Short mmCIF file of C-alpha atoms in Angstrom, two decimals:
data_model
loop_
_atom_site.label_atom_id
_atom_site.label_comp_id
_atom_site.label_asym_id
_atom_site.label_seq_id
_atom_site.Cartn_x
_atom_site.Cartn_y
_atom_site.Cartn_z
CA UNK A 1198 131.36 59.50 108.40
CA UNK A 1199 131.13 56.66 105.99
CA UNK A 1200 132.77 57.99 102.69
CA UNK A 1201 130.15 56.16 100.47
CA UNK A 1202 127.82 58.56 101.28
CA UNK A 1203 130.08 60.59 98.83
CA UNK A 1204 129.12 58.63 95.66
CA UNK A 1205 125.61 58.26 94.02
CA UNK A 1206 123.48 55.82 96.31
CA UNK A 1207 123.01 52.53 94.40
CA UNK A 1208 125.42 53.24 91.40
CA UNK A 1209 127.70 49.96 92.18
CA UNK A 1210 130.81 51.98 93.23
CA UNK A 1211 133.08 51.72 95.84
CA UNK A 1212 134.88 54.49 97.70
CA UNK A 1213 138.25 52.87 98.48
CA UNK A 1214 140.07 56.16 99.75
CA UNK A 1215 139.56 59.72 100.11
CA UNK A 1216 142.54 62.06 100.83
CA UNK A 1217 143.71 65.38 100.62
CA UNK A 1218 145.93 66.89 98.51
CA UNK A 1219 146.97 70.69 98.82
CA UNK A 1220 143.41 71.99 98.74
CA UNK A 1221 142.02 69.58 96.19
CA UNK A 1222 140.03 66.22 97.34
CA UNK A 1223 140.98 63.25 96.00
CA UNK A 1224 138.41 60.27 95.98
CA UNK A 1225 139.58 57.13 94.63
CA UNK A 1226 136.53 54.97 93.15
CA UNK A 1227 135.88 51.51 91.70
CA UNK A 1228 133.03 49.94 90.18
CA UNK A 1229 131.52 46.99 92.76
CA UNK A 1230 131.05 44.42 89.57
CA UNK A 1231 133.51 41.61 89.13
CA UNK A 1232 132.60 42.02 85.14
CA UNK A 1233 130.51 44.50 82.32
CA UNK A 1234 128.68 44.12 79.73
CA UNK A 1235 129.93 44.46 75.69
CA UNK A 1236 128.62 47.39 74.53
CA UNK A 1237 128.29 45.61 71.13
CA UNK A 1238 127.15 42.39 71.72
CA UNK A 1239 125.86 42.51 75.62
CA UNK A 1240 128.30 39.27 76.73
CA UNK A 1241 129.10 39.09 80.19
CA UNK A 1242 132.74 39.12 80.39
CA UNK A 1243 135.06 38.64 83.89
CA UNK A 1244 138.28 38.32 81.52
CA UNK A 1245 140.24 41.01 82.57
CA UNK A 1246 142.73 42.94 80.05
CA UNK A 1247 144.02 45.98 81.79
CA UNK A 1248 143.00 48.88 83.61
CA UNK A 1249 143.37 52.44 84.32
CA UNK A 1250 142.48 55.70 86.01
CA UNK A 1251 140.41 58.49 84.87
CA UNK A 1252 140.12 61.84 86.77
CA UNK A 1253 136.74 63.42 87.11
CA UNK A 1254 135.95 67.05 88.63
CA UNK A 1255 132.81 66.74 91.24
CA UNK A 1256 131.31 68.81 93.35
CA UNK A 1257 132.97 70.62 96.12
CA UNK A 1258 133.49 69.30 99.46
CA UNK A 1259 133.40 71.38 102.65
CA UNK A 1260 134.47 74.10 100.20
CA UNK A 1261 137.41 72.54 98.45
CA UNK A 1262 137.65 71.13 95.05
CA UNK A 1263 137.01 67.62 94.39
CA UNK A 1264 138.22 65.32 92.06
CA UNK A 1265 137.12 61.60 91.74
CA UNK A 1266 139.69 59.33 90.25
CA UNK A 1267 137.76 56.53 88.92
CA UNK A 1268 139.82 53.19 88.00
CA UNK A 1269 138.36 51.60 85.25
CA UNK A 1270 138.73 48.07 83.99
CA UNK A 1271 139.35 46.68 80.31
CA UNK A 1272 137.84 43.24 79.30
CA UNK A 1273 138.06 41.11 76.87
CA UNK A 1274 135.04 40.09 74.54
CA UNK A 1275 135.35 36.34 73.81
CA UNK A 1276 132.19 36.17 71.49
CA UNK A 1277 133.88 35.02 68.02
CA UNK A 1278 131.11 37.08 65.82
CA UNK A 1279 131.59 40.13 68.46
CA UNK A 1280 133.84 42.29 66.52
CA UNK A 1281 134.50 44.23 69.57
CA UNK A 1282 137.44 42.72 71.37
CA UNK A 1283 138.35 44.41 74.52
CA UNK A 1284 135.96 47.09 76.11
CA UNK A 1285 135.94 49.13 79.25
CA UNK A 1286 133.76 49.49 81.92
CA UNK A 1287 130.96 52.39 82.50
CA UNK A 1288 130.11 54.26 85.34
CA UNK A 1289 126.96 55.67 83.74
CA UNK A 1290 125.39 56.78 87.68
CA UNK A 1291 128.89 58.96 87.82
CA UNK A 1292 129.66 60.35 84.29
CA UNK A 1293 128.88 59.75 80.87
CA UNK A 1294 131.47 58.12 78.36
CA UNK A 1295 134.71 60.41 77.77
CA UNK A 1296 133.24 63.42 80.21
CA UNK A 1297 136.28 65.62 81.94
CA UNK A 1298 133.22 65.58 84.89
CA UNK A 1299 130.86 64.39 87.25
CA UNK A 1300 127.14 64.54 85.89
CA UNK A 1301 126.45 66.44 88.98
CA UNK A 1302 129.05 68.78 88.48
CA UNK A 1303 127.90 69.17 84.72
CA UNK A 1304 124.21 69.84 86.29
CA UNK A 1305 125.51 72.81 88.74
CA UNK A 1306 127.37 74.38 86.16
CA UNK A 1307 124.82 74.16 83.63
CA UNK A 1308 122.61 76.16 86.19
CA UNK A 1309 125.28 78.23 86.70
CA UNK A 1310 125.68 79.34 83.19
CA UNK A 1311 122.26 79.99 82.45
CA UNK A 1312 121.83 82.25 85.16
CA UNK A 1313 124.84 83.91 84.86
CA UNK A 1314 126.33 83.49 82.04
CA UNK A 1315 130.06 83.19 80.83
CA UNK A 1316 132.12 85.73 82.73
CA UNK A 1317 130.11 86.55 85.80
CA UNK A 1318 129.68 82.63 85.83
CA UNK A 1319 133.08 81.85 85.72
CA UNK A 1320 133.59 84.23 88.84
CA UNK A 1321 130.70 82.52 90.81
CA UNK A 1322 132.37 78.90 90.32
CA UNK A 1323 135.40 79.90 91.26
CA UNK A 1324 134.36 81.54 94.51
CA UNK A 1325 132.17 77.80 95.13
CA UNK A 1326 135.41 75.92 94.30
CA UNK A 1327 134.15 74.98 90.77
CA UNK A 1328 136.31 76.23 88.56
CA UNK A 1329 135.18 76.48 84.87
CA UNK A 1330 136.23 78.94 82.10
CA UNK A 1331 133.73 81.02 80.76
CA UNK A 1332 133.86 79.14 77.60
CA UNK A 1333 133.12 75.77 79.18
CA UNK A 1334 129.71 77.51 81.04
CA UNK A 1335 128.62 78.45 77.92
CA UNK A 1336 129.49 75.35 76.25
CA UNK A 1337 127.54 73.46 78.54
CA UNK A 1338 124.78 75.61 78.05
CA UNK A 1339 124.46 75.38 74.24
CA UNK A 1340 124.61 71.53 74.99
CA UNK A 1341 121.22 71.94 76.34
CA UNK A 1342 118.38 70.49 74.43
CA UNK A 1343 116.50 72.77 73.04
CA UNK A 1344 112.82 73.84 75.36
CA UNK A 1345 109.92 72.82 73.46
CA UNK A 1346 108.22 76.37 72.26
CA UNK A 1347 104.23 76.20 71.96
CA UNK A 1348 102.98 77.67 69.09
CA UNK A 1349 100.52 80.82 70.12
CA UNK A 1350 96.72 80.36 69.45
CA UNK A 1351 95.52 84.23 69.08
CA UNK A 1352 97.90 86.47 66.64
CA UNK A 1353 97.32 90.19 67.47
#
């Protein structure tokens, strides 16, 4: 099996090893671009500063925990009226900016703590190898925008 089947289809990343650890599987990922974007002033920049590796929970795999460890490059912004002048990469098809997980593991447990709640929750994800405190389900479901409520036509 090809192991970029594992990551979003079409998100630019790269699946450069997957390995097991214990019970826990490790995926290491990369984003395909030589370069990124400034966040503040949308330069293209190649000029590489440093890099490092953040660890993301994702959905199980054949029933064991995963974890993606995403390495992440720093650049440097050479646009003088840019006051930005290094900035890191996003992976914005994987997770958002400074997220502990996966958006698809943020989607399952969102579903999982609005139909079960904190507790009983927290004992379903741990028996799908998704562990989450009961605290964090209910987090996440607070998080939630708020459902649009239509106001009722006939009082009575």
């Amino acid at each position: 099996m090809d192991p970029q089947v594992l990551v979003p289809p079409g998100a630019g990343l790269v699946v450069e090893q997957v390995r097991l650890c214990g019970e826990i599987i490790h995926l290491t990922v990369r984003c395909e671009a030589a370069g990124a974007n400034c966040p503040d002033c949308g330069f293209w920049s190649e000029a590489f500063h440093s890099g490092y590796e953040r660890k993301l929970g994702d959905l199980p795999i054949a029933g064991r925990q995963a974890v993606v460890d995403l390495r992440v490059r720093r650049f440097r912004c050479y646009q003088l009226e840019c006051p930005r002048k290094t900035f890191v990469e996003q992976a914005r098809a994987l997770a958002e900016r400074y997220a502990h997980r996966t958006l698809r593991l943020r989607t399952m447990l969102q579903a999982v703590g609005i139909a079960r709640g904190g507790r009983p929750g927290n004992w379903h994800c741990e028996s799908l190898a998704m562990p989450a405190s009961r605290t964090t389900l209910v987090g996440l479901v607070r998080a939630l925008p708020e459902q649009a409520v239509e106001a009722p036509e006939v009082l009575g």
